PDB file of C-alpha atoms in Angstrom:
ATOM      1  CA  UNK A   1     131.486-144.073   0.773  1.00 54.00           C
ATOM      2  CA  UNK A   2     132.557-144.471   4.412  1.00 54.00           C
ATOM      3  CA  UNK A   3     135.385-142.008   3.829  1.00 52.00           C
ATOM      4  CA  UNK A   4     132.926-139.393   2.549  1.00 47.00           C
ATOM      5  CA  UNK A   5     130.764-139.744   5.678  1.00 48.00           C
ATOM      6  CA  UNK A   6     133.836-139.444   7.854  1.00 42.00           C
ATOM      7  CA  UNK A   7     134.893-136.310   5.978  1.00 44.00           C
ATOM      8  CA  UNK A   8     131.441-134.797   6.644  1.00 47.00           C
ATOM      9  CA  UNK A   9     131.441-135.711  10.364  1.00 46.00           C
ATOM     10  CA  UNK A  10     134.963-134.505  11.247  1.00 42.00           C
ATOM     11  CA  UNK A  11     134.438-130.821  10.282  1.00 44.00           C
ATOM     12  CA  UNK A  12     131.097-130.791  12.130  1.00 41.00           C
ATOM     13  CA  UNK A  13     132.688-132.245  15.264  1.00 40.00           C
ATOM     14  CA  UNK A  14     135.554-129.767  15.018  1.00 36.00           C
ATOM     15  CA  UNK A  15     133.143-126.834  14.657  1.00 39.00           C
ATOM     16  CA  UNK A  16     131.109-127.989  17.686  1.00 39.00           C
ATOM     17  CA  UNK A  17     134.303-128.352  19.695  1.00 39.00           C
ATOM     18  CA  UNK A  18     135.304-124.776  18.864  1.00 36.00           C
ATOM     19  CA  UNK A  19     131.859-123.467  19.839  1.00 38.00           C
ATOM     20  CA  UNK A  20     132.020-125.137  23.261  1.00 39.00           C
ATOM     21  CA  UNK A  21     135.622-124.034  23.802  1.00 37.00           C
ATOM     22  CA  UNK A  22     134.735-120.422  22.964  1.00 40.00           C
ATOM     23  CA  UNK A  23     131.753-120.554  25.345  1.00 43.00           C
ATOM     24  CA  UNK A  24     134.067-121.696  28.138  1.00 43.00           C
ATOM     25  CA  UNK A  25     136.543-118.917  27.354  1.00 45.00           C
ATOM     26  CA  UNK A  26     133.755-116.324  27.644  1.00 57.00           C
ATOM     27  CA  UNK A  27     132.985-117.340  31.236  1.00 77.00           C
ATOM     28  CA  UNK A  28     134.024-114.980  34.011  1.00 84.00           C
ATOM     29  CA  UNK A  29     137.233-116.161  35.715  1.00 89.00           C
ATOM     30  CA  UNK A  30     136.889-117.201  39.364  1.00 95.00           C
ATOM     31  CA  UNK A  31     139.000-115.551  42.064  1.00 96.00           C
ATOM     32  CA  UNK A  32     139.862-117.749  45.069  1.00 96.00           C
ATOM     33  CA  UNK A  33     139.539-116.122  48.522  1.00 96.00           C
ATOM     34  CA  UNK A  34     140.806-117.659  51.780  1.00 95.00           C
ATOM     35  CA  UNK A  35     142.109-116.413  55.154  1.00 94.00           C
ATOM     36  CA  UNK A  36     145.581-115.773  53.733  1.00 92.00           C
ATOM     37  CA  UNK A  37     144.583-114.122  50.446  1.00 93.00           C
ATOM     38  CA  UNK A  38     146.995-111.454  49.284  1.00 94.00           C
ATOM     39  CA  UNK A  39     147.012-108.644  48.393  1.00 95.00           C
ATOM     40  CA  UNK A  40     144.528-107.223  50.860  1.00 96.00           C
ATOM     41  CA  UNK A  41     142.596-105.423  49.551  1.00 96.00           C
ATOM     42  CA  UNK A  42     142.281-107.316  46.293  1.00 97.00           C
ATOM     43  CA  UNK A  43     141.271-104.851  43.551  1.00 97.00           C
ATOM     44  CA  UNK A  44     139.346-105.949  40.457  1.00 96.00           C
ATOM     45  CA  UNK A  45     138.252-103.664  37.611  1.00 96.00           C
ATOM     46  CA  UNK A  46     135.513-103.750  35.027  1.00 96.00           C
ATOM     47  CA  UNK A  47     132.521-101.906  33.545  1.00 95.00           C
ATOM     48  CA  UNK A  48     129.309-101.391  35.497  1.00 96.00           C
ATOM     49  CA  UNK A  49     125.841-101.682  34.063  1.00 96.00           C
ATOM     50  CA  UNK A  50     124.294-103.748  31.336  1.00 96.00           C
ATOM     51  CA  UNK A  51     121.174-104.337  29.298  1.00 95.00           C
ATOM     52  CA  UNK A  52     119.226-106.458  31.797  1.00 96.00           C
ATOM     53  CA  UNK A  53     116.859-104.443  33.983  1.00 96.00           C
ATOM     54  CA  UNK A  54     116.696-105.830  37.518  1.00 95.00           C
ATOM     55  CA  UNK A  55     115.608-104.681  40.960  1.00 95.00           C
ATOM     56  CA  UNK A  56     119.319-103.979  41.466  1.00 96.00           C
ATOM     57  CA  UNK A  57     119.828-101.621  38.522  1.00 96.00           C
ATOM     58  CA  UNK A  58     120.928-102.478  35.008  1.00 97.00           C
ATOM     59  CA  UNK A  59     123.177-105.564  35.006  1.00 97.00           C
ATOM     60  CA  UNK A  60     124.774-107.934  32.496  1.00 96.00           C
ATOM     61  CA  UNK A  61     123.652-111.509  31.791  1.00 96.00           C
ATOM     62  CA  UNK A  62     126.994-112.878  33.033  1.00 96.00           C
ATOM     63  CA  UNK A  63     128.526-111.983  36.417  1.00 97.00           C
ATOM     64  CA  UNK A  64     131.008-109.102  36.506  1.00 97.00           C
ATOM     65  CA  UNK A  65     133.187-111.100  38.916  1.00 97.00           C
ATOM     66  CA  UNK A  66     133.033-114.557  40.485  1.00 97.00           C
ATOM     67  CA  UNK A  67     134.673-115.294  43.812  1.00 97.00           C
ATOM     68  CA  UNK A  68     135.133-118.684  45.441  1.00 98.00           C
ATOM     69  CA  UNK A  69     135.389-118.467  49.223  1.00 98.00           C
ATOM     70  CA  UNK A  70     137.361-121.631  50.007  1.00 97.00           C
ATOM     71  CA  UNK A  71     136.833-121.505  53.785  1.00 97.00           C
ATOM     72  CA  UNK A  72     134.342-119.651  55.970  1.00 97.00           C
ATOM     73  CA  UNK A  73     135.554-116.128  56.703  1.00 97.00           C
ATOM     74  CA  UNK A  74     134.533-114.330  59.893  1.00 96.00           C
ATOM     75  CA  UNK A  75     134.823-110.984  58.080  1.00 97.00           C
ATOM     76  CA  UNK A  76     134.952-110.009  54.424  1.00 97.00           C
ATOM     77  CA  UNK A  77     134.125-106.609  52.937  1.00 96.00           C
ATOM     78  CA  UNK A  78     133.253-106.054  49.276  1.00 97.00           C
ATOM     79  CA  UNK A  79     133.036-102.442  48.055  1.00 97.00           C
ATOM     80  CA  UNK A  80     132.394-100.975  44.596  1.00 97.00           C
ATOM     81  CA  UNK A  81     133.754 -97.567  43.564  1.00 96.00           C
ATOM     82  CA  UNK A  82     132.574 -95.971  40.330  1.00 94.00           C
ATOM     83  CA  UNK A  83     131.953 -92.573  38.763  1.00 92.00           C
ATOM     84  CA  UNK A  84     128.312 -93.563  38.261  1.00 92.00           C
ATOM     85  CA  UNK A  85     125.606 -94.880  40.581  1.00 93.00           C
ATOM     86  CA  UNK A  86     126.859 -98.458  40.853  1.00 96.00           C
ATOM     87  CA  UNK A  87     124.900-101.263  42.493  1.00 97.00           C
ATOM     88  CA  UNK A  88     126.105-104.673  43.642  1.00 98.00           C
ATOM     89  CA  UNK A  89     124.061-107.840  43.200  1.00 98.00           C
ATOM     90  CA  UNK A  90     125.562-110.836  45.015  1.00 98.00           C
ATOM     91  CA  UNK A  91     124.242-114.310  44.275  1.00 97.00           C
ATOM     92  CA  UNK A  92     125.754-116.918  46.587  1.00 97.00           C
ATOM     93  CA  UNK A  93     125.137-119.816  48.952  1.00 96.00           C
ATOM     94  CA  UNK A  94     123.303-117.606  51.471  1.00 90.00           C
ATOM     95  CA  UNK A  95     120.918-116.164  48.886  1.00 94.00           C
ATOM     96  CA  UNK A  96     120.725-113.193  46.566  1.00 96.00           C
ATOM     97  CA  UNK A  97     121.440-109.709  47.912  1.00 94.00           C
ATOM     98  CA  UNK A  98     121.185-106.295  46.298  1.00 97.00           C
ATOM     99  CA  UNK A  99     123.372-103.521  47.689  1.00 97.00           C
ATOM    100  CA  UNK A 100     122.575 -99.948  46.681  1.00 95.00           C
ATOM    101  CA  UNK A 101     124.778 -96.891  47.131  1.00 90.00           C
ATOM    102  CA  UNK A 102     123.935 -95.031  50.337  1.00 85.00           C
ATOM    103  CA  UNK A 103     125.225 -92.157  52.430  1.00 83.00           C
ATOM    104  CA  UNK A 104     126.470 -94.533  55.169  1.00 83.00           C
ATOM    105  CA  UNK A 105     129.072 -96.021  52.810  1.00 79.00           C
ATOM    106  CA  UNK A 106     129.869 -92.745  51.051  1.00 84.00           C
ATOM    107  CA  UNK A 107     127.742 -93.541  48.010  1.00 87.00           C
ATOM    108  CA  UNK A 108     129.559 -96.834  47.399  1.00 94.00           C
ATOM    109  CA  UNK A 109     127.740-100.180  47.500  1.00 96.00           C
ATOM    110  CA  UNK A 110     129.361-102.208  50.274  1.00 95.00           C
ATOM    111  CA  UNK A 111     128.594-105.511  51.993  1.00 94.00           C
ATOM    112  CA  UNK A 112     130.586-106.797  54.939  1.00 94.00           C
ATOM    113  CA  UNK A 113     130.391-109.496  57.560  1.00 95.00           C
ATOM    114  CA  UNK A 114     130.601-113.279  57.755  1.00 96.00           C
ATOM    115  CA  UNK A 115     130.930-115.103  54.414  1.00 96.00           C
ATOM    116  CA  UNK A 116     130.381-118.848  54.232  1.00 97.00           C
ATOM    117  CA  UNK A 117     132.271-121.218  51.957  1.00 98.00           C
ATOM    118  CA  UNK A 118     130.992-121.224  48.388  1.00 98.00           C
ATOM    119  CA  UNK A 119     130.853-119.577  44.990  1.00 98.00           C
ATOM    120  CA  UNK A 120     129.540-116.019  44.714  1.00 98.00           C
ATOM    121  CA  UNK A 121     128.516-114.355  41.451  1.00 98.00           C
ATOM    122  CA  UNK A 122     128.875-110.573  41.662  1.00 98.00           C
ATOM    123  CA  UNK A 123     127.032-108.320  39.223  1.00 98.00           C
ATOM    124  CA  UNK A 124     128.123-104.683  39.250  1.00 98.00           C
ATOM    125  CA  UNK A 125     125.054-102.854  38.040  1.00 97.00           C
ATOM    126  CA  UNK A 126     124.233 -99.237  37.320  1.00 96.00           C
ATOM    127  CA  UNK A 127     121.158 -97.207  38.235  1.00 95.00           C
ATOM    128  CA  UNK A 128     121.459 -95.150  35.031  1.00 90.00           C
ATOM    129  CA  UNK A 129     121.491 -96.451  31.450  1.00 89.00           C
ATOM    130  CA  UNK A 130     125.222 -95.688  31.221  1.00 92.00           C
ATOM    131  CA  UNK A 131     128.307 -97.775  31.853  1.00 94.00           C
ATOM    132  CA  UNK A 132     131.234 -96.678  33.999  1.00 95.00           C
ATOM    133  CA  UNK A 133     134.525 -98.258  34.942  1.00 96.00           C
ATOM    134  CA  UNK A 134     134.512 -99.618  38.470  1.00 97.00           C
ATOM    135  CA  UNK A 135     136.950-100.917  41.049  1.00 97.00           C
ATOM    136  CA  UNK A 136     135.778-103.764  43.237  1.00 97.00           C
ATOM    137  CA  UNK A 137     137.684-103.985  46.507  1.00 97.00           C
ATOM    138  CA  UNK A 138     137.710-107.245  48.513  1.00 97.00           C
ATOM    139  CA  UNK A 139     139.236-107.040  51.993  1.00 97.00           C
ATOM    140  CA  UNK A 140     139.329-109.017  55.229  1.00 97.00           C
ATOM    141  CA  UNK A 141     140.404-105.977  57.223  1.00 95.00           C
ATOM    142  CA  UNK A 142     137.785-104.164  59.246  1.00 89.00           C
ATOM    143  CA  UNK A 143     137.879-100.433  58.474  1.00 76.00           C
TER     144      UNK A 143
END
């Protein structure tokens, strides 16, 4: 009788383990940024937009990119280039910021300046209902 209970528990435990492992695999990988990060600029690619309507365009439920700033940086610039009307929602230690495309940055969402140590979730949104490939550029060089 004890063997039958054990045979019922083991498959359940194995299934739960697989569910949690798959959930961890689905998480966005974290990119480490410090003063000596190379290459500069670091280029990351993905798809803009999503099904969640926000004040920063249509975004996904999970971040497009996650960066971990391991030491305070006096200057860091994050820019999104896309064929669409991309937006950039940054959720980090200093708060939540929405960056829209504007004529000053050539129609590309861009945020630059001092970045404090911490984890930043970046959501590359889209003003339209479409999705477009994007390139996210992260640089410590001032233009």
